Amino acid sequence: MGNDSLKTGVKSKSSSNVTGEIIRIHGQVQGVGFRPTVWRLAHEQGVSGHVLNDGEGVLIRAWGNSEKLDEFIIRLRGEAPRLARIDSIDRTAIQEQFPPDNFNIINSLKGPVRTGVLPDVATCPACLEETIDPTNRRYRFPFTNCIHCGPRFSIIKNIPYDRKRTTMASFFMCVDCAKEYADPENRRFHAQPNACFRCGPSVELLDAKGKMISGTDPVAEAAKFLRQGFIVAVKGMGGYHLACSGISEEAVSRLRDRKHRRDKPFALMATDILQVRKLCQLSLEEEALLTSVMNPIVLLKKKNPSFVAKSVAPGQKNLGVMLPGTPLHHLLLREAGEFLVMTSGNVSDEPIAFRDGEALDRLQGIGDYFLTHDRPIHMRTDDSVCRVFKGKPQIIRRARGYAPTPIKMREPFARPVLACGGHLKNTFCLGKGNTAYVSHHIGDLENYESLASFKDGIEHFKNLMEIKPEVVAFDMHPDYLSTQYALQLEGVEKIAVQHHHAHIVACIAEHGLDNETVIGVAFDGLGYGTDGAVWGGEFLLADTRDFVRAAHLEYSPLPGGPAAIREPWRSAAACLDHVYGDDMEALGIDFIKKLDKKKWRILKQMIRNNQNCPPSSSVGRLFDAVASLLGIRNEISYEGQAAIELEQLADENCNEAYSWQDMTGDSPMILKVQTLIKAVVDDMLQGTAASKISARFHNSVADMTVSVCNRIRQKTGLQQVVLGGGVFQNRFLLNRLVSKLEENIFRVFIPRQVPVNDGGISLGQAVIANARCRPPVSTQQ
């Protein structure tokens, strides 16, 4: 978009002390309205010269007195466009006898400008104001956008980023829109999706069979159906949502039944921040995240009593809430007059539907109506999920609003790398130069649709980022579809990466600890270990190249393998058998009284004969076991459900912990669970409230983790602790563990730019593969 003929600037004010500078700006500065901002500030500061885009970012040649140039730079930093990110500004003095009189925006000097690819971002206040202003020509236009907001990643087909290479190519701008597009004083200057009612996309409302409902305002009619309790599929920026009333228990329950989503919480969309305050407790940091350009779902503490339908988030203290991210959603929420359930348009475990025909087919039987439009989506993108932890944002699911924003690396990639990620919550990562591109959330690679989305996403990223991988990294687990994909690739070097090492290195890379060795604590549900066992309770001495297993939770059998993940009672029974042996059946706890004795006999025989009982050191399964012992959950309907509900039950005012200090061995240390399980059972026998038992258990895990880290520090002198793995989505545990580690004078690092769960391991894989491609360097301990 840098090659069009551009408007000549304004005449500068004369100065007797004129100096010249070349000003080089790196960062996210193309395609965000940066040049018009430079042009305006130069005019206001009396600076002459010109600005252009080139292959490195933005280049300015500026003349003025030194004070005006300094003020010009200060204002550039302070008044940068909404979507801009300035990484660096380099200034070099130039000598030229005849500085220009004007300041102009000029064409690129070196052919097409590669602007990079920006994420889709939420409607800006100015565009929203136009959309709801009856006197504005875009009043109630569902696709109002400008250079500061609107679709980017979901509509781009190829680079460089201009209209003809997006799904807006078939919409030709009218005279008024074209005038805005060409004017550097207008905020729609080079806004590629710019449109209006005369030249842009249009909305229509369909019934469940795909027949158009004519003669009505589609948005107003959809809102009426929502108020009446119907389910409406709504086409958003990156795919379809399924929407219904957030107040109606009947509507929410019907959506659960149709979507086959029994218990997993739904997200809510609120009209505005005032409505969110009525639903949830809200800090300043959470409000800033909710209203940010990224527009994520934010996990917030629910207010009680609550008028949200109980089926929205059964058994949860938190709600996932977002604000409207497009003019269409703003109009719909305002018409509906209430907050709405707004969940991914899919059947459970499938990727979000994004093509119109596909949506009608896959969501048939779920949506009563379809609020759709004719602007195609090229790349599906789900909603991002975030929370605020200790005053700063932390990404739980990285998708719309964040991807494909690059992550800057301290150590450059020696060769282009593709990392294929894991099996659950999959993302992939491409690395080149000093940049890593972590993909949008793909999801669980459980079916053909998800695998196809994974493959399509990789090809799209390779094309957009102009990266041809020479090295491919993948998880060691031989059955992961992402691993099998990597192994089928030809003409590349292939590097297998241990799952938990990748968790830790993702966080190392994010925080620039590339040349250091850290204590890595990786707690999750499962990951393939170097010994073939199921790991998940790991303490690693880790750097970006390799690791040493310093300690881990003792192995216990995982009866039935994957079946034990779906049925936590199996882990609970195996724990009791491990601690009490045959005496467990004499325990007077409800778990034993309600245990299906026939199933237990079969399971016990499997354990005794070591049949389909892989050894596991998983902390995630330990949480499952305790949840089942307390009668919280014996079977799950979504990943991590038992552990999540155990956390929700914990008494936040309880700081007590069990005495759990059972460690044996040295290299590695083995953490025994007998004392912990006995303490839980003793509390149960004494009639202690489950909320207190849960809190004591959480506190004990935190205390044991600190104790192990202290022992490792005594041997190694290492002060830095890096946390990774899905267990650390548990806010109760994470908050107490981080506080205790810091009290013990550790420097603690957690992932924030990438998920702490398996959605972050692709970044770790890429960095590890890169380190193994480079000559070894000495580590700092």
mmCIF file of C-alpha atoms in Angstrom, residues 182-431:
data_model
loop_
_atom_site.group_PDB
_atom_site.id
_atom_site.type_symbol
_atom_site.label_atom_id
_atom_site.label_comp_id
_atom_site.label_asym_id
_atom_site.label_seq_id
_atom_site.Cartn_x
_atom_site.Cartn_y
_atom_site.Cartn_z
ATOM 1 C CA ALA A 182 -6.746 8.922 -0.703
ATOM 2 C CA ASP A 183 -6.666 11.736 1.875
ATOM 3 C CA PRO A 184 -3.778 11.581 4.423
ATOM 4 C CA GLU A 185 -5.734 13.905 6.698
ATOM 5 C CA ASN A 186 -8.529 11.354 6.907
ATOM 6 C CA ARG A 187 -8.361 8.412 9.322
ATOM 7 C CA ARG A 188 -9.461 6.136 6.466
ATOM 8 C CA PHE A 189 -6.312 6.937 4.484
ATOM 9 C CA HIS A 190 -5.318 3.569 3.003
ATOM 10 C CA ALA A 191 -7.800 1.670 5.209
ATOM 11 C CA GLN A 192 -8.157 -1.373 2.973
ATOM 12 C CA PRO A 193 -11.606 -2.571 4.198
ATOM 13 C CA ASN A 194 -13.082 0.938 3.924
ATOM 14 C CA ALA A 195 -16.702 0.853 2.754
ATOM 15 C CA CYS A 196 -20.193 2.202 3.317
ATOM 16 C CA PHE A 197 -23.794 1.211 2.523
ATOM 17 C CA ARG A 198 -23.330 2.168 -1.143
ATOM 18 C CA CYS A 199 -20.236 0.078 -1.832
ATOM 19 C CA GLY A 200 -19.695 -2.355 1.027
ATOM 20 C CA PRO A 201 -20.918 -5.691 2.351
ATOM 21 C CA SER A 202 -24.494 -6.225 3.487
ATOM 22 C CA VAL A 203 -26.176 -8.236 6.231
ATOM 23 C CA GLU A 204 -29.021 -10.697 5.870
ATOM 24 C CA LEU A 205 -31.031 -12.875 8.231
ATOM 25 C CA LEU A 206 -31.701 -16.505 7.313
ATOM 26 C CA ASP A 207 -33.911 -19.112 8.906
ATOM 27 C CA ALA A 208 -32.617 -22.526 9.965
ATOM 28 C CA LYS A 209 -32.992 -23.840 6.395
ATOM 29 C CA GLY A 210 -30.995 -20.989 4.886
ATOM 30 C CA LYS A 211 -33.990 -19.082 3.488
ATOM 31 C CA MET A 212 -33.667 -15.289 3.674
ATOM 32 C CA ILE A 213 -36.108 -13.443 5.906
ATOM 33 C CA SER A 214 -36.840 -10.374 3.777
ATOM 34 C CA GLY A 215 -38.444 -7.021 4.372
ATOM 35 C CA THR A 216 -36.920 -6.421 7.783
ATOM 36 C CA ASP A 217 -33.894 -4.859 9.423
ATOM 37 C CA PRO A 218 -31.819 -8.058 9.820
ATOM 38 C CA VAL A 219 -30.054 -6.893 12.997
ATOM 39 C CA ALA A 220 -33.216 -5.656 14.709
ATOM 40 C CA GLU A 221 -35.072 -8.835 13.747
ATOM 41 C CA ALA A 222 -32.230 -11.051 15.055
ATOM 42 C CA ALA A 223 -32.259 -9.122 18.340
ATOM 43 C CA LYS A 224 -36.012 -9.707 18.621
ATOM 44 C CA PHE A 225 -35.520 -13.447 18.172
ATOM 45 C CA LEU A 226 -32.792 -13.423 20.827
ATOM 46 C CA ARG A 227 -35.103 -11.696 23.311
ATOM 47 C CA GLN A 228 -37.702 -14.375 22.560
ATOM 48 C CA GLY A 229 -35.273 -17.123 23.560
ATOM 49 C CA PHE A 230 -34.117 -18.318 20.138
ATOM 50 C CA ILE A 231 -30.512 -19.230 19.252
ATOM 51 C CA VAL A 232 -28.924 -17.103 16.525
ATOM 52 C CA ALA A 233 -25.685 -17.899 14.690
ATOM 53 C CA VAL A 234 -23.880 -14.595 14.147
ATOM 54 C CA LYS A 235 -21.092 -14.154 11.611
ATOM 55 C CA GLY A 236 -18.301 -12.168 13.233
ATOM 56 C CA MET A 237 -14.844 -11.090 12.097
ATOM 57 C CA GLY A 238 -13.132 -14.466 12.311
ATOM 58 C CA GLY A 239 -16.017 -16.909 12.286
ATOM 59 C CA TYR A 240 -19.497 -17.630 13.551
ATOM 60 C CA HIS A 241 -20.726 -17.235 17.124
ATOM 61 C CA LEU A 242 -23.746 -18.942 18.610
ATOM 62 C CA ALA A 243 -25.741 -16.396 20.583
ATOM 63 C CA CYS A 244 -28.664 -16.576 22.978
ATOM 64 C CA SER A 245 -30.003 -14.683 25.957
ATOM 65 C CA GLY A 246 -27.642 -14.751 28.941
ATOM 66 C CA ILE A 247 -30.572 -14.411 31.342
ATOM 67 C CA SER A 248 -32.838 -17.192 30.070
ATOM 68 C CA GLU A 249 -32.030 -20.524 31.696
ATOM 69 C CA GLU A 250 -34.199 -22.253 29.110
ATOM 70 C CA ALA A 251 -32.319 -20.722 26.159
ATOM 71 C CA VAL A 252 -28.878 -21.477 27.607
ATOM 72 C CA SER A 253 -29.838 -25.074 28.460
ATOM 73 C CA ARG A 254 -31.182 -25.565 24.950
ATOM 74 C CA LEU A 255 -27.896 -24.272 23.496
ATOM 75 C CA ARG A 256 -25.949 -26.705 25.695
ATOM 76 C CA ASP A 257 -28.060 -29.631 24.545
ATOM 77 C CA ARG A 258 -27.750 -28.755 20.859
ATOM 78 C CA LYS A 259 -24.037 -27.965 21.004
ATOM 79 C CA HIS A 260 -23.279 -31.118 23.065
ATOM 80 C CA ARG A 261 -21.464 -28.971 25.627
ATOM 81 C CA ARG A 262 -22.666 -30.238 28.984
ATOM 82 C CA ASP A 263 -20.663 -28.216 31.492
ATOM 83 C CA LYS A 264 -17.884 -26.094 29.958
ATOM 84 C CA PRO A 265 -18.556 -22.397 30.629
ATOM 85 C CA PHE A 266 -19.943 -20.142 27.918
ATOM 86 C CA ALA A 267 -18.627 -16.628 27.287
ATOM 87 C CA LEU A 268 -20.862 -13.586 27.623
ATOM 88 C CA MET A 269 -20.915 -10.435 25.516
ATOM 89 C CA ALA A 270 -22.009 -7.264 27.306
ATOM 90 C CA THR A 271 -23.224 -4.079 25.667
ATOM 91 C CA ASP A 272 -20.688 -1.847 27.404
ATOM 92 C CA ILE A 273 -18.429 -1.548 30.428
ATOM 93 C CA LEU A 274 -21.304 -0.328 32.610
ATOM 94 C CA GLN A 275 -23.133 -3.590 32.031
ATOM 95 C CA VAL A 276 -19.968 -5.587 32.842
ATOM 96 C CA ARG A 277 -19.715 -3.791 36.204
ATOM 97 C CA LYS A 278 -23.198 -5.053 37.070
ATOM 98 C CA LEU A 279 -22.154 -8.634 36.358
ATOM 99 C CA CYS A 280 -18.606 -8.842 37.694
ATOM 100 C CA GLN A 281 -16.023 -7.351 39.998
ATOM 101 C CA LEU A 282 -13.755 -5.253 37.821
ATOM 102 C CA SER A 283 -10.322 -3.797 38.479
ATOM 103 C CA LEU A 284 -8.825 -0.928 36.492
ATOM 104 C CA GLU A 285 -6.436 -3.372 34.799
ATOM 105 C CA GLU A 286 -9.280 -5.708 33.846
ATOM 106 C CA GLU A 287 -11.298 -2.804 32.474
ATOM 107 C CA ALA A 288 -8.321 -1.704 30.378
ATOM 108 C CA LEU A 289 -7.952 -5.232 28.984
ATOM 109 C CA LEU A 290 -11.673 -5.515 28.218
ATOM 110 C CA THR A 291 -11.705 -2.222 26.318
ATOM 111 C CA SER A 292 -8.383 -2.779 24.538
ATOM 112 C CA VAL A 293 -8.042 -3.072 20.771
ATOM 113 C CA MET A 294 -7.469 -6.818 21.185
ATOM 114 C CA ASN A 295 -11.032 -7.254 22.489
ATOM 115 C CA PRO A 296 -10.466 -10.583 24.293
ATOM 116 C CA ILE A 297 -12.748 -12.574 26.532
ATOM 117 C CA VAL A 298 -11.583 -11.614 30.033
ATOM 118 C CA LEU A 299 -12.030 -13.936 33.017
ATOM 119 C CA LEU A 300 -13.657 -11.943 35.813
ATOM 120 C CA LYS A 301 -14.932 -12.697 39.308
ATOM 121 C CA LYS A 302 -18.711 -13.006 39.274
ATOM 122 C CA LYS A 303 -20.834 -10.787 41.510
ATOM 123 C CA ASN A 304 -23.325 -12.427 43.841
ATOM 124 C CA PRO A 305 -26.227 -12.575 43.744
ATOM 125 C CA SER A 306 -26.062 -12.949 39.970
ATOM 126 C CA PHE A 307 -28.842 -12.578 37.419
ATOM 127 C CA VAL A 308 -26.822 -14.557 34.849
ATOM 128 C CA ALA A 309 -28.441 -17.877 33.966
ATOM 129 C CA LYS A 310 -26.815 -20.590 36.088
ATOM 130 C CA SER A 311 -26.153 -22.773 33.052
ATOM 131 C CA VAL A 312 -23.810 -20.143 31.569
ATOM 132 C CA ALA A 313 -20.956 -21.151 33.880
ATOM 133 C CA PRO A 314 -22.128 -23.954 36.188
ATOM 134 C CA GLY A 315 -20.195 -24.242 39.432
ATOM 135 C CA GLN A 316 -17.863 -21.357 38.541
ATOM 136 C CA LYS A 317 -16.916 -18.256 40.542
ATOM 137 C CA ASN A 318 -15.763 -16.540 37.353
ATOM 138 C CA LEU A 319 -17.372 -15.435 34.115
ATOM 139 C CA GLY A 320 -15.699 -14.989 30.737
ATOM 140 C CA VAL A 321 -16.894 -11.633 29.418
ATOM 141 C CA MET A 322 -16.123 -9.613 26.297
ATOM 142 C CA LEU A 323 -17.395 -6.419 24.713
ATOM 143 C CA PRO A 324 -18.642 -6.109 21.109
ATOM 144 C CA GLY A 325 -15.716 -6.128 18.699
ATOM 145 C CA THR A 326 -17.462 -5.165 15.456
ATOM 146 C CA PRO A 327 -20.166 -2.629 14.539
ATOM 147 C CA LEU A 328 -22.472 -5.567 13.810
ATOM 148 C CA HIS A 329 -22.096 -6.856 17.375
ATOM 149 C CA HIS A 330 -22.501 -3.346 18.815
ATOM 150 C CA LEU A 331 -25.771 -2.899 16.927
ATOM 151 C CA LEU A 332 -27.016 -6.352 17.890
ATOM 152 C CA LEU A 333 -26.300 -5.898 21.608
ATOM 153 C CA ARG A 334 -27.918 -2.456 21.664
ATOM 154 C CA GLU A 335 -31.018 -3.815 19.931
ATOM 155 C CA ALA A 336 -31.196 -6.859 22.204
ATOM 156 C CA GLY A 337 -31.070 -4.670 25.303
ATOM 157 C CA GLU A 338 -29.372 -7.366 27.381
ATOM 158 C CA PHE A 339 -26.130 -9.286 27.618
ATOM 159 C CA LEU A 340 -25.854 -12.388 25.453
ATOM 160 C CA VAL A 341 -24.147 -15.749 25.517
ATOM 161 C CA MET A 342 -21.636 -15.524 22.659
ATOM 162 C CA THR A 343 -19.847 -18.834 22.177
ATOM 163 C CA SER A 344 -17.834 -20.318 19.313
ATOM 164 C CA GLY A 345 -19.946 -21.425 16.362
ATOM 165 C CA ASN A 346 -19.154 -25.122 16.416
ATOM 166 C CA VAL A 347 -20.109 -28.468 17.847
ATOM 167 C CA SER A 348 -17.826 -29.305 20.765
ATOM 168 C CA ASP A 349 -14.256 -30.281 19.776
ATOM 169 C CA GLU A 350 -14.614 -28.937 16.216
ATOM 170 C CA PRO A 351 -13.007 -25.743 14.884
ATOM 171 C CA ILE A 352 -15.147 -22.623 14.615
ATOM 172 C CA ALA A 353 -17.281 -22.435 11.450
ATOM 173 C CA PHE A 354 -16.299 -19.540 9.173
ATOM 174 C CA ARG A 355 -17.567 -20.242 5.644
ATOM 175 C CA ASP A 356 -21.237 -19.507 5.058
ATOM 176 C CA GLY A 357 -22.214 -22.821 3.495
ATOM 177 C CA GLU A 358 -20.187 -24.717 6.066
ATOM 178 C CA ALA A 359 -21.867 -22.790 8.891
ATOM 179 C CA LEU A 360 -25.361 -23.591 7.613
ATOM 180 C CA ASP A 361 -24.407 -27.249 7.333
ATOM 181 C CA ARG A 362 -22.459 -27.715 10.580
ATOM 182 C CA LEU A 363 -24.671 -25.506 12.751
ATOM 183 C CA GLN A 364 -27.914 -26.919 11.401
ATOM 184 C CA GLY A 365 -29.951 -28.085 14.341
ATOM 185 C CA ILE A 366 -28.201 -25.641 16.678
ATOM 186 C CA GLY A 367 -29.035 -22.188 15.318
ATOM 187 C CA ASP A 368 -32.663 -21.209 14.839
ATOM 188 C CA TYR A 369 -31.571 -18.246 12.723
ATOM 189 C CA PHE A 370 -28.397 -17.054 10.991
ATOM 190 C CA LEU A 371 -27.320 -13.397 11.002
ATOM 191 C CA THR A 372 -24.775 -13.432 8.218
ATOM 192 C CA HIS A 373 -23.145 -11.186 5.606
ATOM 193 C CA ASP A 374 -21.360 -11.339 2.255
ATOM 194 C CA ARG A 375 -17.824 -10.307 3.286
ATOM 195 C CA PRO A 376 -15.896 -13.605 3.126
ATOM 196 C CA ILE A 377 -13.581 -14.694 5.927
ATOM 197 C CA HIS A 378 -10.306 -16.048 4.582
ATOM 198 C CA MET A 379 -8.744 -17.325 7.818
ATOM 199 C CA ARG A 380 -10.864 -18.447 10.761
ATOM 200 C CA THR A 381 -9.904 -16.892 14.093
ATOM 201 C CA ASP A 382 -11.521 -17.688 17.417
ATOM 202 C CA ASP A 383 -11.862 -15.289 20.356
ATOM 203 C CA SER A 384 -8.824 -14.772 22.552
ATOM 204 C CA VAL A 385 -9.118 -15.455 26.286
ATOM 205 C CA CYS A 386 -7.136 -13.489 28.877
ATOM 206 C CA ARG A 387 -7.050 -12.626 32.542
ATOM 207 C CA VAL A 388 -5.235 -10.162 34.737
ATOM 208 C CA PHE A 389 -2.746 -11.734 37.134
ATOM 209 C CA LYS A 390 -0.866 -9.551 39.604
ATOM 210 C CA GLY A 391 -1.850 -6.429 37.729
ATOM 211 C CA LYS A 392 -0.757 -7.532 34.234
ATOM 212 C CA PRO A 393 -2.538 -9.287 31.344
ATOM 213 C CA GLN A 394 -1.948 -12.997 30.846
ATOM 214 C CA ILE A 395 -3.106 -14.748 27.670
ATOM 215 C CA ILE A 396 -4.931 -18.053 28.129
ATOM 216 C CA ARG A 397 -5.921 -18.513 24.475
ATOM 217 C CA ARG A 398 -4.082 -16.530 21.802
ATOM 218 C CA ALA A 399 -6.250 -15.800 18.776
ATOM 219 C CA ARG A 400 -8.192 -12.805 17.431
ATOM 220 C CA GLY A 401 -6.636 -9.488 18.378
ATOM 221 C CA TYR A 402 -3.210 -11.018 19.141
ATOM 222 C CA ALA A 403 -2.284 -13.335 16.275
ATOM 223 C CA PRO A 404 -0.277 -12.960 14.119
ATOM 224 C CA THR A 405 1.487 -10.164 16.060
ATOM 225 C CA PRO A 406 5.187 -11.158 16.115
ATOM 226 C CA ILE A 407 7.119 -11.887 19.295
ATOM 227 C CA LYS A 408 10.612 -10.425 19.270
ATOM 228 C CA MET A 409 13.426 -12.833 20.115
ATOM 229 C CA ARG A 410 16.647 -11.994 21.910
ATOM 230 C CA GLU A 411 18.518 -14.653 19.931
ATOM 231 C CA PRO A 412 17.930 -14.638 16.151
ATOM 232 C CA PHE A 413 16.907 -17.789 14.337
ATOM 233 C CA ALA A 414 19.952 -19.233 12.589
ATOM 234 C CA ARG A 415 17.673 -20.911 10.029
ATOM 235 C CA PRO A 416 13.944 -20.577 9.340
ATOM 236 C CA VAL A 417 12.011 -22.822 11.750
ATOM 237 C CA LEU A 418 8.538 -24.343 11.837
ATOM 238 C CA ALA A 419 7.368 -25.678 15.222
ATOM 239 C CA CYS A 420 4.250 -27.840 15.084
ATOM 240 C CA GLY A 421 3.045 -27.520 18.681
ATOM 241 C CA GLY A 422 1.166 -30.149 20.647
ATOM 242 C CA HIS A 423 -2.055 -32.095 20.399
ATOM 243 C CA LEU A 424 -4.402 -30.126 22.665
ATOM 244 C CA LYS A 425 -4.928 -26.364 22.345
ATOM 245 C CA ASN A 426 -2.654 -26.504 19.318
ATOM 246 C CA THR A 427 -0.787 -23.563 17.889
ATOM 247 C CA PHE A 428 2.168 -23.630 15.516
ATOM 248 C CA CYS A 429 5.066 -21.198 15.290
ATOM 249 C CA LEU A 430 7.252 -19.907 12.474
ATOM 250 C CA GLY A 431 10.609 -18.312 13.285
#
